[in-house]
PDB file of C-alpha atoms in Angstrom:
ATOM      1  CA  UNK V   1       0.000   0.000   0.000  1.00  0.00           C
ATOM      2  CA  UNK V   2       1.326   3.510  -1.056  1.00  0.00           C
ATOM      3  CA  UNK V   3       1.897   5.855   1.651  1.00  0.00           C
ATOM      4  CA  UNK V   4      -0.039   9.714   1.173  1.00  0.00           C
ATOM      5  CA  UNK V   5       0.856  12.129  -0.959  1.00  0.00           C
ATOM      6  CA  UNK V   6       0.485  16.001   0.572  1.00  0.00           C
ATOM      7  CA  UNK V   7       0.264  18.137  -3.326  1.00  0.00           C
ATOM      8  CA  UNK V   8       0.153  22.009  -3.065  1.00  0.00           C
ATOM      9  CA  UNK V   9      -1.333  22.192  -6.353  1.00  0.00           C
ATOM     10  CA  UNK V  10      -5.062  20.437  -6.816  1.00  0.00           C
ATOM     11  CA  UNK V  11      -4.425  19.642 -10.500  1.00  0.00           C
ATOM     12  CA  UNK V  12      -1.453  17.144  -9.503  1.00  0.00           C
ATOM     13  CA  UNK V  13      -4.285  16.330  -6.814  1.00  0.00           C
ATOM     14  CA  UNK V  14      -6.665  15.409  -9.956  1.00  0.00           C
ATOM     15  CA  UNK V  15      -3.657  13.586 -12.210  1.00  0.00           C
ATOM     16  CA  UNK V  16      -2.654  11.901  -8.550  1.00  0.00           C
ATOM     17  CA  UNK V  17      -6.635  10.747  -8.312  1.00  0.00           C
ATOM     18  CA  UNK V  18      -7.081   8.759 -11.340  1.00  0.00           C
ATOM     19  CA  UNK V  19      -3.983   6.760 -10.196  1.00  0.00           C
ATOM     20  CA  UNK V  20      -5.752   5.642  -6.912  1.00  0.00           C
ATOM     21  CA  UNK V  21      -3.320   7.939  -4.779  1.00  0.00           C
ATOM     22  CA  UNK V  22      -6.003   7.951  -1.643  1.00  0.00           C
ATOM     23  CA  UNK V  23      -6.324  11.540   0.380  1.00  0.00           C
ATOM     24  CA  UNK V  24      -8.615  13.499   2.499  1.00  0.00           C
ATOM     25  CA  UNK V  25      -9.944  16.911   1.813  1.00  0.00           C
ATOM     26  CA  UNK V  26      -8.056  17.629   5.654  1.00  0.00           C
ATOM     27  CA  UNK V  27      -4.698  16.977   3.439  1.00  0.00           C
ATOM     28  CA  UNK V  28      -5.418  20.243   1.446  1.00  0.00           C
ATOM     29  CA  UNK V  29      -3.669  23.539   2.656  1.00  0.00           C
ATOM     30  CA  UNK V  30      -6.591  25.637   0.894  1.00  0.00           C
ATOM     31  CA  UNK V  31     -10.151  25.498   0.990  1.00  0.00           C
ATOM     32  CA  UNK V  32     -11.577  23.982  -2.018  1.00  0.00           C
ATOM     33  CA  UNK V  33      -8.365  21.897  -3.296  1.00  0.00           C
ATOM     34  CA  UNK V  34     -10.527  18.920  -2.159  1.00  0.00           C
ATOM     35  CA  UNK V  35     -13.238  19.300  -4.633  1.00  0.00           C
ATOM     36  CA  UNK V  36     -11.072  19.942  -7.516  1.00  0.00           C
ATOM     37  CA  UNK V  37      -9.342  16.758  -6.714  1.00  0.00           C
ATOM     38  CA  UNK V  38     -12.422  14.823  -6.165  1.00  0.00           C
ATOM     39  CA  UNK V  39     -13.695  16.212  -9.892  1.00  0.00           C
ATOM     40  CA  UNK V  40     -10.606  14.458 -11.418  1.00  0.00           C
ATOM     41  CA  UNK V  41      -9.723  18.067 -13.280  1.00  0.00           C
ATOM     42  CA  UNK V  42      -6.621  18.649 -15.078  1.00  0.00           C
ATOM     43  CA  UNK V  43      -6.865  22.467 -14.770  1.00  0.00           C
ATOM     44  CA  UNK V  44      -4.017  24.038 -14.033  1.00  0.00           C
ATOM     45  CA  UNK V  45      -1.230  21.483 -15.743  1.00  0.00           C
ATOM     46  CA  UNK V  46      -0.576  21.316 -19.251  1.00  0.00           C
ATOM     47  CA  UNK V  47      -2.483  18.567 -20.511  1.00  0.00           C
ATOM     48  CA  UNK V  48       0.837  16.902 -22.658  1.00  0.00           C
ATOM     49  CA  UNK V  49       2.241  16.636 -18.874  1.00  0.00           C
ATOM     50  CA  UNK V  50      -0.944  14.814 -17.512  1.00  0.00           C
ATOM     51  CA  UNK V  51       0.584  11.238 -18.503  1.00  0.00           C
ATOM     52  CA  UNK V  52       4.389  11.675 -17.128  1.00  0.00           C
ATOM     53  CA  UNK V  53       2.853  13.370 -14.010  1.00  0.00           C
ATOM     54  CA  UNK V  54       0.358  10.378 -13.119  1.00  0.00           C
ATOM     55  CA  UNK V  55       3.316   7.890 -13.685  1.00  0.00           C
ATOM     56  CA  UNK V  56       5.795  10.072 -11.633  1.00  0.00           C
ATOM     57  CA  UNK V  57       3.011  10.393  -8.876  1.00  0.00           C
ATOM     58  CA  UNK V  58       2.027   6.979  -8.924  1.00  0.00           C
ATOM     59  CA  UNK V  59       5.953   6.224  -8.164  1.00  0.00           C
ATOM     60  CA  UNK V  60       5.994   8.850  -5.666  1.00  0.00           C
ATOM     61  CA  UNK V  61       3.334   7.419  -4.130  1.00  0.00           C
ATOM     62  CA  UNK V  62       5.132   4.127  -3.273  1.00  0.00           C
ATOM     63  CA  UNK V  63       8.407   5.678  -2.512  1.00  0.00           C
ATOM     64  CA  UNK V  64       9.331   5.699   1.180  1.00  0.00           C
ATOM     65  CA  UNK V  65      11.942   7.955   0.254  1.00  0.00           C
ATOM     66  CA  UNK V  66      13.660  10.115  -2.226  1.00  0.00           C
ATOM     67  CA  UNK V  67      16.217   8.485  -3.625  1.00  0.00           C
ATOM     68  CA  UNK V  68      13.382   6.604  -4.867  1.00  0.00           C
ATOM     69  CA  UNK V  69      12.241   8.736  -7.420  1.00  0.00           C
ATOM     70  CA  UNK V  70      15.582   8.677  -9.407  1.00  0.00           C
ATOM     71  CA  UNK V  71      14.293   6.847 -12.498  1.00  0.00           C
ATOM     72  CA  UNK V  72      16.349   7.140 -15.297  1.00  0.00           C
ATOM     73  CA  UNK V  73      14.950   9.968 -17.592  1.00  0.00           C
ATOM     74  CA  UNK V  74      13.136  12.001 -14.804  1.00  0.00           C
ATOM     75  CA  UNK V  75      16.528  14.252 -14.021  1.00  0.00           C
ATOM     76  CA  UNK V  76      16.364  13.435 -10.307  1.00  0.00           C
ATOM     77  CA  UNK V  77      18.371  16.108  -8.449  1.00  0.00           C
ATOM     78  CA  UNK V  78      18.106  17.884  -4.449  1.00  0.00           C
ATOM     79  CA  UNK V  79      17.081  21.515  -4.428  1.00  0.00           C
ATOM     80  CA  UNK V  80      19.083  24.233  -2.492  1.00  0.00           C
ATOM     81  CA  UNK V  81      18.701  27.610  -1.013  1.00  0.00           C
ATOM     82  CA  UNK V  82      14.929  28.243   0.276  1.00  0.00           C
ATOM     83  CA  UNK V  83      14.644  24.821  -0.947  1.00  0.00           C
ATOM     84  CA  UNK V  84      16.908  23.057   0.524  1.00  0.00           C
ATOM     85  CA  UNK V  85      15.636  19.339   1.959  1.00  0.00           C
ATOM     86  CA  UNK V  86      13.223  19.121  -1.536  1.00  0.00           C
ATOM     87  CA  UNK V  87      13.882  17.520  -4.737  1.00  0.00           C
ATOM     88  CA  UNK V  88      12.728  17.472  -8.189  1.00  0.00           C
ATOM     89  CA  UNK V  89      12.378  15.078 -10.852  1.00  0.00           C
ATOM     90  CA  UNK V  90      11.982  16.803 -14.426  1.00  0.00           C
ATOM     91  CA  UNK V  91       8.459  16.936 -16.471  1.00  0.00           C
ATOM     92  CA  UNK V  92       9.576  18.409 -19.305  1.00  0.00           C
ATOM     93  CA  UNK V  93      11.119  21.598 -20.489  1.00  0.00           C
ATOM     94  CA  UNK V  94      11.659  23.711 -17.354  1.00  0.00           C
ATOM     95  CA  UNK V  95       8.814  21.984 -15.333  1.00  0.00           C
ATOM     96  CA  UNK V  96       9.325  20.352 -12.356  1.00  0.00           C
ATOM     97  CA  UNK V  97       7.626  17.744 -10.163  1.00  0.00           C
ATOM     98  CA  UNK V  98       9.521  19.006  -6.382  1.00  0.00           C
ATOM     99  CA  UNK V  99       8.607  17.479  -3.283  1.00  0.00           C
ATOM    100  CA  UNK V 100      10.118  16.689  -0.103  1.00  0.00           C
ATOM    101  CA  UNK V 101       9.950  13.759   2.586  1.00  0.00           C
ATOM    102  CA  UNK V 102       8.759  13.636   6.253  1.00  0.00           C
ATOM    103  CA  UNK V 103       9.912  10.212   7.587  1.00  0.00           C
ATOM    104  CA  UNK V 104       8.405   7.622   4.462  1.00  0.00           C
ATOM    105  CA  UNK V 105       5.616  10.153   3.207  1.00  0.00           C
ATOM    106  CA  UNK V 106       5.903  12.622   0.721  1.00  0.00           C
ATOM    107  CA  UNK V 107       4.842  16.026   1.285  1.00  0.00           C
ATOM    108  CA  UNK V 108       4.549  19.406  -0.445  1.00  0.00           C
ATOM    109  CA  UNK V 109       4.453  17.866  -3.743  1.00  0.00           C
ATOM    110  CA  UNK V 110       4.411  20.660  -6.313  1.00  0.00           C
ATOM    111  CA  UNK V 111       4.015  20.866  -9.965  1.00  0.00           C
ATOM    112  CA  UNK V 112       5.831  24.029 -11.144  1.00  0.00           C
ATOM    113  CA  UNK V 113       7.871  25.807 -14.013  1.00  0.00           C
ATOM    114  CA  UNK V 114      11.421  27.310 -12.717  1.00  0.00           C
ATOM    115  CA  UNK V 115      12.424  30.278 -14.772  1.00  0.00           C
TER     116      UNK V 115
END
């Protein structure tokens, strides 16, 4: 059994849904996240990254840390200054899936573009 994903971004919420990647609307750091994620939408990614993100989430998902997610191809790499203690695994282009770890769980999973 995968352990919970936190996402700051409902549409990686959505992609992370039609995967089977289990959460409660009390996971959500905004009001409203919930329902977006429980509406499967893709709003708010580009739709050509919907299929790498579900298959990068899905892994996430079972990873119980993040060495885990460095899968040839997906440019694994830590993150410094304000971000030091995440990582990020390329989407494509300049976007990035980050994320970071507490104990076997991933949290503050984030879907964003760098420059």
């Amino acid at each position: 059994m995968g352990h919970p994903v936190t996402c700051w971004s409902p549409a990686l919420c959505a992609v992370a849904l039609q995967r089977t990647i289990l959460m409660h609307n009390s996971e959500f750091p905004t009001q409203g996240h919930g329902e977006v994620f429980s509406h499967r939408s893709k709003a708010g990614i580009l739709p050509r990254h919907a299929a790498k993100l579900s298959e990068q989430l899905t892994v996430l998902n079972i990873a119980t840390r993040p060495e885990q997610m460095n899968v040839p191809g997906w440019q694994w790499h830590p993150l410094t200054a304000d971000l030091a203690g995440h990582w990020a695994d390329s989407v494509n282009g300049s976007w990035r899936l980050t994320f970071a770890f507490e104990g076997e769980d991933a949290i503050l999973v984030d879907y964003q573009d760098y420059y």
